[in-house]
Amino acid sequence: MAIRLTILGSGSAGNCAYLETDQVRLLIDAGLSARQIRQRLATVARAPETLTGILITHEHSDHISGLTGLAARLDVPIYCNRLTKQAIEAQLKIVIQAQIFATGGSFEIGDVTVDTFSIPHDAYDPVGFLVRTVAGNIGFLTDLGHATKLVVERVRAANVLLLEANHDVKMLQDDPRRPWSLKQRILSRHGHLSNESAADVAEQILSPALRRLYLGHLSRDCNRPELALQAVAGRLERLGGTHVWVEPTSQNVPNATFTL
């Protein structure tokens, strides 16, 4: 069995990843437009019509904006918790076909088991995912203000992890376009991880089993891929973690598909 992962896009304007095994084809979040999701799936010769389901971490628009054009029209099941379902329906003014999970629980879809866990972010009931398969485990951790002990424990088993590295603290503090209230929200314990905070998480989960780290949700204005790489890859290198491939994601183009 092989598991294939394509980060279709990740950033403040939209987040979406595609995961495929022998039995399932899943989106993790759908924050790009339905048209963009279709176009980017086509780059790996896939189409939304073949999806098994869509996993949703939380209801912010950069994680759900494609649902109106996908789930409603294609009747694709959406996996989310109850508060997230209610928030999506209120926000998008649609009724979704939801498979409800309890945060902290696990469920199976075909040949994968999905572990869910609570993350600290300013949404109703935000979660992270660890998708477990016989080929390996892939974690998704894109929006959180800080990494709790629970979060670290739940993603420690990941062979591949999509990890938020949202901002460089100095660039954010110096940014003239963001009001101080927004900067405070981003920097808060329910906001977003900085490059250094992402490096702290990487340090805590470093193991021989960890093979690849994708750095996600990079701010267009307050970060640079090279700064995120320097912080996270540099930290792992100093710790002897040179076996881990670290790769920034992009808002505009998919990353190359990785097969585990």
XYZ file of C-alpha atoms in Angstrom:
260
model
C 0.000 0.000 0.000
C 1.176 3.524 -0.792
C -0.104 6.844 0.448
C 0.223 9.898 -1.779
C 0.065 13.466 -0.500
C -0.205 16.651 -2.550
C -0.405 20.010 -0.800
C -2.626 21.819 -3.314
C -2.091 25.178 -1.617
C -1.476 26.653 1.816
C -1.493 30.219 3.028
C -3.629 32.931 4.582
C -5.893 33.029 1.499
C -6.626 29.312 1.243
C -5.610 25.864 2.446
C -6.232 22.503 0.811
C -4.372 19.184 0.658
C -5.109 15.964 -1.234
C -4.389 12.549 0.234
C -4.845 9.274 -1.624
C -4.491 5.622 -0.664
C -5.570 2.426 -2.424
C -9.124 2.902 -1.129
C -9.718 6.587 -0.378
C -9.280 10.010 -1.946
C -9.559 12.810 0.605
C -9.269 16.560 0.756
C -8.031 17.998 4.018
C -9.716 21.406 4.144
C -11.199 23.132 1.092
C -10.141 26.752 1.455
C -9.352 27.369 -2.217
C -12.176 28.126 -4.645
C -13.914 25.106 -6.160
C -12.450 26.098 -9.523
C -8.911 26.257 -8.120
C -9.331 22.915 -6.360
C -10.501 21.356 -9.621
C -7.601 22.870 -11.562
C -4.999 21.802 -9.022
C -6.390 18.274 -8.708
C -6.113 18.054 -12.499
C -2.330 18.531 -12.178
C -2.243 15.086 -10.527
C -4.847 13.676 -12.948
C -7.644 13.671 -10.379
C -11.098 15.294 -10.220
C -13.442 16.295 -7.378
C -16.007 13.752 -8.607
C -13.764 10.913 -7.387
C -13.399 12.220 -3.809
C -14.282 9.912 -0.918
C -14.623 12.763 1.565
C -13.428 16.140 2.827
C -11.926 16.565 6.304
C -12.388 20.031 7.830
C -10.184 21.407 10.617
C -12.288 24.517 11.392
C -14.699 26.998 9.862
C -12.471 29.939 8.892
C -12.994 30.918 5.258
C -9.450 30.015 4.178
C -10.341 26.409 5.049
C -13.925 26.092 3.782
C -14.552 28.546 0.914
C -14.540 25.801 -1.734
C -17.250 23.776 -0.032
C -20.140 25.619 -1.665
C -18.965 24.655 -5.134
C -17.809 21.151 -4.210
C -19.700 19.404 -1.441
C -23.113 20.888 -2.179
C -22.964 19.989 -5.861
C -21.122 16.681 -5.703
C -22.671 15.232 -2.547
C -19.233 14.504 -1.069
C -19.379 13.655 2.653
C -17.750 16.208 4.924
C -16.072 15.052 8.128
C -16.152 17.639 10.912
C -17.304 18.101 14.492
C -20.743 19.425 15.374
C -19.782 23.018 16.206
C -17.785 23.308 12.980
C -20.752 21.986 10.971
C -23.049 24.576 12.521
C -20.542 27.358 11.880
C -20.030 26.300 8.233
C -23.755 26.191 7.556
C -24.308 29.606 9.132
C -21.366 31.131 7.296
C -21.917 29.669 3.815
C -25.729 29.479 4.099
C -25.798 25.881 2.887
C -26.766 22.556 4.425
C -23.907 20.071 4.310
C -23.896 16.292 4.384
C -21.688 15.878 7.441
C -20.192 12.852 9.107
C -19.869 14.164 12.659
C -16.935 13.150 14.832
C -16.287 14.018 18.468
C -13.111 16.043 18.928
C -10.447 13.790 20.408
C -11.948 10.677 18.846
C -10.900 8.550 15.879
C -12.817 7.209 12.903
C -12.140 5.065 9.855
C -12.591 5.831 6.173
C -11.698 2.855 3.998
C -8.096 1.878 4.719
C -7.214 4.921 6.869
C -7.836 5.803 10.498
C -8.195 9.496 11.299
C -7.225 10.658 14.786
C -8.613 14.064 15.783
C -7.324 16.361 18.511
C -8.127 19.813 19.820
C -5.849 22.719 18.889
C -5.711 26.259 20.384
C -7.077 28.610 17.703
C -9.784 31.264 17.622
C -12.487 29.105 16.031
C -15.473 27.254 17.526
C -13.906 23.784 17.889
C -10.709 23.618 15.789
C -8.878 20.319 15.330
C -5.738 18.795 13.944
C -5.608 15.435 12.201
C -3.288 12.450 12.166
C -4.163 10.144 9.275
C -2.838 6.675 10.046
C -2.239 3.977 7.420
C -0.177 0.787 7.211
C 2.267 2.721 5.001
C 2.769 5.523 7.524
C 1.147 8.474 9.282
C 0.487 11.979 7.979
C -0.313 14.878 10.326
C -2.068 18.188 9.631
C -1.396 21.089 11.971
C -2.054 24.365 10.177
C -3.695 26.882 12.538
C -2.719 27.149 16.182
C -1.404 29.801 18.519
C 0.823 27.454 20.485
C 1.548 23.734 20.616
C 0.049 22.172 23.714
C 1.467 18.978 25.206
C -1.538 17.154 23.760
C -0.832 18.451 20.246
C 2.813 17.408 20.409
C 1.901 13.950 21.680
C -0.696 13.429 18.951
C 1.599 14.366 16.033
C 4.722 12.685 17.387
C 3.805 9.538 15.437
C 3.750 11.413 12.111
C 6.135 10.359 9.349
C 5.000 13.415 7.377
C 3.628 16.614 8.912
C 2.081 19.747 7.474
C 3.085 22.290 10.127
C 2.139 25.950 10.326
C 4.981 28.463 10.059
C 2.846 31.557 9.638
C 5.042 34.536 10.356
C 8.405 35.975 11.205
C 7.790 37.851 14.454
C 9.847 40.917 13.497
C 8.226 41.188 10.070
C 4.796 40.976 11.691
C 5.616 43.572 14.333
C 7.020 45.931 11.682
C 4.158 45.447 9.202
C 2.546 48.880 8.577
C -0.659 47.459 7.066
C -1.876 45.406 10.013
C -3.502 47.163 12.969
C -2.096 46.382 16.395
C -5.261 44.485 17.357
C -4.730 42.047 14.463
C -1.063 41.641 15.334
C -2.067 40.808 18.897
C -4.546 38.197 17.626
C -1.924 36.548 15.384
C 0.682 36.542 18.170
C -1.750 35.267 20.811
C -1.949 31.739 22.185
C -5.002 31.186 19.966
C -3.480 32.789 16.864
C -0.783 31.417 14.581
C 2.634 29.791 14.977
C 5.718 31.848 14.168
C 8.733 30.333 12.414
C 10.509 29.918 15.756
C 7.439 28.303 17.327
C 7.260 25.901 14.385
C 10.926 25.064 14.969
C 10.088 24.349 18.627
C 7.397 21.868 17.526
C 9.757 20.251 15.033
C 12.363 19.860 17.763
C 9.868 18.183 20.081
C 8.653 15.652 17.524
C 12.013 14.912 15.878
C 12.552 11.164 15.591
C 14.096 8.665 13.148
C 10.564 8.041 11.833
C 9.930 11.654 10.809
C 10.730 11.961 7.115
C 9.184 15.148 5.802
C 7.959 18.491 7.157
C 5.855 20.805 5.036
C 5.815 24.385 6.313
C 2.297 25.711 5.794
C 0.126 28.796 6.075
C 3.026 31.203 5.390
C 1.894 34.825 5.554
C 2.318 36.622 2.240
C 3.298 39.886 3.940
C 4.940 38.787 7.181
C 7.072 35.810 6.201
C 9.385 34.496 3.518
C 9.945 30.827 2.583
C 13.675 31.200 3.160
C 13.111 32.574 6.690
C 10.778 29.703 7.583
C 13.258 27.188 6.158
C 16.168 28.777 7.982
C 14.332 28.607 11.303
C 12.973 25.054 11.058
C 15.519 23.228 8.892
C 18.329 25.052 10.678
C 17.054 23.897 14.071
C 16.702 20.277 12.924
C 20.159 20.322 11.371
C 21.711 21.478 14.629
C 19.927 18.598 16.374
C 21.166 16.010 13.903
C 17.843 15.751 12.091
C 19.343 15.952 8.614
C 17.223 12.977 7.499
C 14.082 15.174 7.592
C 13.223 16.920 4.321
C 11.788 20.392 5.079
C 9.781 22.095 2.337
C 7.740 25.322 2.342
C 4.279 25.255 0.792
C 2.873 27.893 -1.538
C -0.426 29.708 -1.775
C -0.263 29.744 -5.564
C 0.982 26.364 -6.760
C 0.784 22.771 -5.483
C 3.820 21.037 -4.022
C 5.088 17.972 -5.848
C 3.260 14.802 -4.785
C 5.039 12.839 -2.066
C 4.580 9.072 -1.876
C 5.010 7.345 1.467
